[in-house]
Tab-separated table of C-alpha atoms in Angstrom:
chain	number	residue	atom	x	y	z
A	1	UNK	CA	218.944	125.095	16.933
A	2	UNK	CA	215.427	124.484	18.277
A	3	UNK	CA	214.605	125.738	21.776
A	4	UNK	CA	212.881	122.571	23.002
A	5	UNK	CA	214.678	119.968	20.880
A	6	UNK	CA	218.305	119.047	20.368
A	7	UNK	CA	218.107	119.578	16.614
A	8	UNK	CA	220.690	121.577	14.691
A	9	UNK	CA	220.275	122.550	11.042
A	10	UNK	CA	220.493	125.504	8.681
A	11	UNK	CA	218.082	126.814	6.103
A	12	UNK	CA	220.532	125.809	3.370
A	13	UNK	CA	220.915	122.242	4.658
A	14	UNK	CA	217.123	121.848	4.663
A	15	UNK	CA	216.877	123.299	1.167
A	16	UNK	CA	219.405	120.807	-0.101
A	17	UNK	CA	217.700	117.899	1.693
A	18	UNK	CA	214.380	118.873	0.132
A	19	UNK	CA	215.905	119.353	-3.295
A	20	UNK	CA	214.202	122.741	-3.540
A	21	UNK	CA	215.307	125.556	-5.832
A	22	UNK	CA	213.824	128.172	-3.498
A	23	UNK	CA	213.386	127.705	0.216
A	24	UNK	CA	212.114	129.849	3.079
A	25	UNK	CA	212.277	128.712	6.707
A	26	UNK	CA	209.504	129.953	9.009
A	27	UNK	CA	208.751	129.164	12.616
A	28	UNK	CA	205.148	128.321	13.480
A	29	UNK	CA	204.095	131.765	14.693
A	30	UNK	CA	205.905	133.529	11.871
A	31	UNK	CA	203.718	131.493	9.500
A	32	UNK	CA	200.647	132.398	11.569
A	33	UNK	CA	201.585	136.075	11.347
A	34	UNK	CA	201.794	135.849	7.569
A	35	UNK	CA	198.276	134.403	7.563
A	36	UNK	CA	196.632	137.281	9.462
A	37	UNK	CA	195.728	139.489	6.439
A	38	UNK	CA	194.047	136.457	4.891
A	39	UNK	CA	191.803	135.609	7.853
A	40	UNK	CA	188.289	136.928	8.196
A	41	UNK	CA	184.659	135.978	8.412
A	42	UNK	CA	184.287	132.530	9.943
A	43	UNK	CA	188.064	132.208	10.445
A	44	UNK	CA	188.057	134.393	13.565
A	45	UNK	CA	185.850	135.436	16.489
A	46	UNK	CA	186.233	139.074	17.557
A	47	UNK	CA	186.336	140.012	21.237
A	48	UNK	CA	185.834	143.758	21.592
A	49	UNK	CA	187.701	146.624	20.019
A	50	UNK	CA	187.158	148.271	16.654
A	51	UNK	CA	187.866	147.088	13.129
A	52	UNK	CA	191.089	148.775	11.893
A	53	UNK	CA	190.500	151.229	9.058
A	54	UNK	CA	194.016	151.007	7.607
A	55	UNK	CA	196.963	148.581	7.745
A	56	UNK	CA	198.619	148.597	11.173
A	57	UNK	CA	200.832	146.350	13.265
A	58	UNK	CA	199.189	143.075	14.246
A	59	UNK	CA	200.386	140.446	16.700
A	60	UNK	CA	199.519	136.788	17.083
A	61	UNK	CA	200.186	134.791	20.210
A	62	UNK	CA	198.747	131.762	21.845
A	63	UNK	CA	199.146	128.902	24.278
A	64	UNK	CA	199.493	125.320	23.114
A	65	UNK	CA	202.472	123.089	23.788
A	66	UNK	CA	204.373	126.373	24.148
A	67	UNK	CA	203.486	130.071	24.195
A	68	UNK	CA	204.454	131.526	20.850
A	69	UNK	CA	204.231	134.999	19.391
A	70	UNK	CA	204.991	136.978	16.253
A	71	UNK	CA	204.180	140.440	14.945
A	72	UNK	CA	203.189	141.544	11.462
A	73	UNK	CA	204.101	145.033	10.285
A	74	UNK	CA	202.783	146.793	7.156
A	75	UNK	CA	205.434	147.878	4.654
A	76	UNK	CA	205.447	151.388	3.132
A	77	UNK	CA	205.253	150.008	-0.412
A	78	UNK	CA	202.513	147.551	0.451
A	79	UNK	CA	202.632	144.028	1.792
A	80	UNK	CA	203.702	142.820	5.210
A	81	UNK	CA	206.793	141.796	7.171
A	82	UNK	CA	206.610	139.113	9.870
A	83	UNK	CA	208.660	139.607	13.035
A	84	UNK	CA	209.114	136.445	15.147
A	85	UNK	CA	209.040	136.861	18.923
A	86	UNK	CA	209.430	134.837	22.119
A	87	UNK	CA	206.794	135.975	24.610
A	88	UNK	CA	206.753	132.520	26.207
A	89	UNK	CA	210.205	133.131	27.670
A	90	UNK	CA	209.263	136.382	29.413
A	91	UNK	CA	208.245	136.785	33.062
A	92	UNK	CA	204.752	135.714	34.082
A	93	UNK	CA	202.728	138.887	34.916
A	94	UNK	CA	202.015	138.226	38.602
A	95	UNK	CA	200.384	141.072	40.564
A	96	UNK	CA	198.514	139.923	43.686
A	97	UNK	CA	199.806	138.095	46.755
A	98	UNK	CA	197.619	135.109	45.894
A	99	UNK	CA	199.237	134.958	42.453
A	100	UNK	CA	202.724	135.185	43.949
A	101	UNK	CA	201.854	132.290	46.271
A	102	UNK	CA	200.408	130.277	43.382
A	103	UNK	CA	203.532	130.789	41.295
A	104	UNK	CA	205.699	129.795	44.261
A	105	UNK	CA	203.855	126.465	44.510
A	106	UNK	CA	204.553	125.832	40.818
A	107	UNK	CA	208.218	126.802	40.805
A	108	UNK	CA	211.519	125.619	42.235
A	109	UNK	CA	214.000	127.849	44.104
A	110	UNK	CA	216.671	129.208	41.800
A	111	UNK	CA	214.916	128.014	38.614
A	112	UNK	CA	213.526	130.793	36.393
A	113	UNK	CA	209.748	130.599	35.980
A	114	UNK	CA	208.623	131.754	32.542
A	115	UNK	CA	205.236	132.723	31.138
A	116	UNK	CA	204.945	129.450	29.234
A	117	UNK	CA	205.486	127.458	32.425
A	118	UNK	CA	201.893	128.447	33.229
A	119	UNK	CA	200.220	129.599	30.014
A	120	UNK	CA	200.389	126.399	27.986
A	121	UNK	CA	198.619	123.059	28.063
A	122	UNK	CA	201.225	121.660	30.427
A	123	UNK	CA	201.094	124.875	32.438
A	124	UNK	CA	197.335	124.537	32.849
A	125	UNK	CA	197.871	121.153	34.492
A	126	UNK	CA	200.705	122.543	36.640
A	127	UNK	CA	198.446	125.379	37.770
A	128	UNK	CA	195.663	122.947	38.649
A	129	UNK	CA	197.938	120.720	40.705
A	130	UNK	CA	199.115	123.778	42.637
A	131	UNK	CA	195.532	124.916	43.239
A	132	UNK	CA	193.834	121.635	44.200
A	133	UNK	CA	194.224	120.179	47.688
A	134	UNK	CA	193.762	116.675	46.280
A	135	UNK	CA	194.196	116.821	42.490
A	136	UNK	CA	191.997	114.266	40.751
A	137	UNK	CA	192.610	115.285	37.131
A	138	UNK	CA	195.712	114.121	35.301
A	139	UNK	CA	195.708	115.813	31.875
A	140	UNK	CA	195.326	119.379	30.586
A	141	UNK	CA	192.316	118.254	28.560
A	142	UNK	CA	190.604	116.906	31.676
A	143	UNK	CA	191.270	120.141	33.570
A	144	UNK	CA	189.858	122.209	30.728
A	145	UNK	CA	186.758	120.055	30.344
A	146	UNK	CA	186.060	120.071	34.087
A	147	UNK	CA	186.530	123.843	34.240
A	148	UNK	CA	184.143	124.481	31.369
A	149	UNK	CA	181.594	122.073	32.810
A	150	UNK	CA	181.970	123.516	36.310
A	151	UNK	CA	182.449	120.073	37.861
A	152	UNK	CA	185.738	120.760	39.691
A	153	UNK	CA	186.166	123.940	41.732
A	154	UNK	CA	189.966	123.906	41.473
A	155	UNK	CA	189.759	123.487	37.695
A	156	UNK	CA	187.350	126.439	37.441
A	157	UNK	CA	189.690	128.594	39.532
A	158	UNK	CA	192.634	127.448	37.405
A	159	UNK	CA	190.978	128.396	34.121
A	160	UNK	CA	189.935	131.789	35.493
A	161	UNK	CA	193.530	132.551	36.505
A	162	UNK	CA	194.843	131.139	33.218
A	163	UNK	CA	192.618	133.622	31.356
A	164	UNK	CA	193.739	136.481	33.618
A	165	UNK	CA	197.402	135.832	32.880
A	166	UNK	CA	196.723	135.328	29.170
A	167	UNK	CA	194.870	138.666	29.056
A	168	UNK	CA	197.758	140.484	30.760
A	169	UNK	CA	200.325	138.910	28.441
A	170	UNK	CA	198.262	139.812	25.373
A	171	UNK	CA	197.707	143.345	26.669
A	172	UNK	CA	201.391	143.856	27.457
A	173	UNK	CA	202.360	142.611	23.992
A	174	UNK	CA	199.779	144.858	22.333
A	175	UNK	CA	200.984	147.899	24.265
A	176	UNK	CA	204.649	147.109	23.594
A	177	UNK	CA	204.113	146.759	19.839
A	178	UNK	CA	201.287	149.335	19.588
A	179	UNK	CA	199.353	146.629	17.763
A	180	UNK	CA	196.509	148.801	16.508
A	181	UNK	CA	195.834	146.249	13.780
A	182	UNK	CA	194.688	143.707	16.333
A	183	UNK	CA	195.762	140.894	18.625
A	184	UNK	CA	195.092	137.365	17.393
A	185	UNK	CA	194.927	134.407	19.762
A	186	UNK	CA	196.046	131.141	18.200
A	187	UNK	CA	196.986	127.671	19.389
A	188	UNK	CA	194.942	124.749	20.588
A	189	UNK	CA	193.463	126.223	23.775
A	190	UNK	CA	191.991	129.604	22.777
A	191	UNK	CA	189.336	128.249	20.362
A	192	UNK	CA	188.043	125.842	23.018
A	193	UNK	CA	187.513	128.634	25.554
A	194	UNK	CA	186.265	131.327	23.180
A	195	UNK	CA	182.876	131.576	24.915
A	196	UNK	CA	184.603	132.132	28.265
A	197	UNK	CA	186.872	134.755	26.710
A	198	UNK	CA	183.823	136.575	25.350
A	199	UNK	CA	181.744	136.495	28.521
A	200	UNK	CA	184.362	136.793	31.263
A	201	UNK	CA	186.920	139.361	32.362
A	202	UNK	CA	189.419	138.798	29.546
A	203	UNK	CA	188.643	142.001	27.677
A	204	UNK	CA	188.637	144.291	30.720
A	205	UNK	CA	191.944	142.831	31.957
A	206	UNK	CA	193.437	143.084	28.457
A	207	UNK	CA	192.867	146.842	28.353
A	208	UNK	CA	193.753	147.617	31.977
A	209	UNK	CA	196.563	150.105	31.381
A	210	UNK	CA	195.681	152.932	33.752
A	211	UNK	CA	195.873	156.342	32.135
A	212	UNK	CA	196.768	154.702	28.804
A	213	UNK	CA	193.695	152.474	28.716
A	214	UNK	CA	192.373	154.691	25.899
A	215	UNK	CA	195.142	153.280	23.683
A	216	UNK	CA	193.946	149.727	24.320
A	217	UNK	CA	190.175	150.149	23.991
A	218	UNK	CA	190.070	150.321	20.160
A	219	UNK	CA	192.478	147.389	19.680
A	220	UNK	CA	190.471	144.355	18.587
A	221	UNK	CA	191.207	140.861	19.845
A	222	UNK	CA	190.463	137.921	17.577
A	223	UNK	CA	190.420	134.223	18.388
A	224	UNK	CA	191.558	132.220	15.373
A	225	UNK	CA	189.141	129.333	14.856
A	226	UNK	CA	190.358	128.383	11.371
A	227	UNK	CA	191.713	124.836	11.672
A	228	UNK	CA	194.863	125.312	9.586
A	229	UNK	CA	195.746	129.017	9.545
A	230	UNK	CA	199.504	128.497	9.325
A	231	UNK	CA	199.094	126.909	5.886
A	232	UNK	CA	197.615	130.197	4.637
A	233	UNK	CA	200.660	131.963	6.016
A	234	UNK	CA	202.999	129.540	4.300
A	235	UNK	CA	201.155	130.089	1.029
A	236	UNK	CA	201.496	133.867	1.462
A	237	UNK	CA	205.235	133.503	2.135
A	238	UNK	CA	205.677	131.352	-0.970
A	239	UNK	CA	203.765	133.875	-3.070
A	240	UNK	CA	206.185	136.596	-1.942
A	241	UNK	CA	209.115	134.599	-3.360
A	242	UNK	CA	207.848	134.663	-6.926
């Protein structure tokens, strides 16, 4: 069953429908995780940290229509194992009173408010509408463009807070998984704000872990700018089946 669609199926029913002899079902971020060892050079933009010297746990997460995540763990005999996750359905990392008030304006009493209610394309628009006294922008794309151009103060404030929450979520995930192999940001939004991620507070917020900040400092963050990285992951998964 899909989380956001009323579709029910099994891996075997899809295999039969496709007429395939072998079949492997991956979710989108599981495929992205499988792609990580095959990304490099112009496929990614690094934001701080150090290049790992040996295979280590990696994670990939990113906002788009949802907020997906998966981890990739090295196997003792070589190769990798993808571990799907659901960071989008965790609690939004709110810390300050202003953030609590902002979340309250976006939420409804008695209805759980999840990380992906804010850190997605739709969440970006929801954040903007809660921040602007008289919202004039009607799409996530318009909010993002106005924020990057600096033409709408509420949009600029929205993007800054969006990046703050994304950095905390990525940092929490990296600490939880001890992702010394790196954190990869995927999805449709991260590549369009890569310059802001490089120049702003993203990195410092990402590694804000008090006395354990030393654990975070070496962990590299990469923004995936390859247009079709999941296809590389699918190809890697197929190669494992041979």
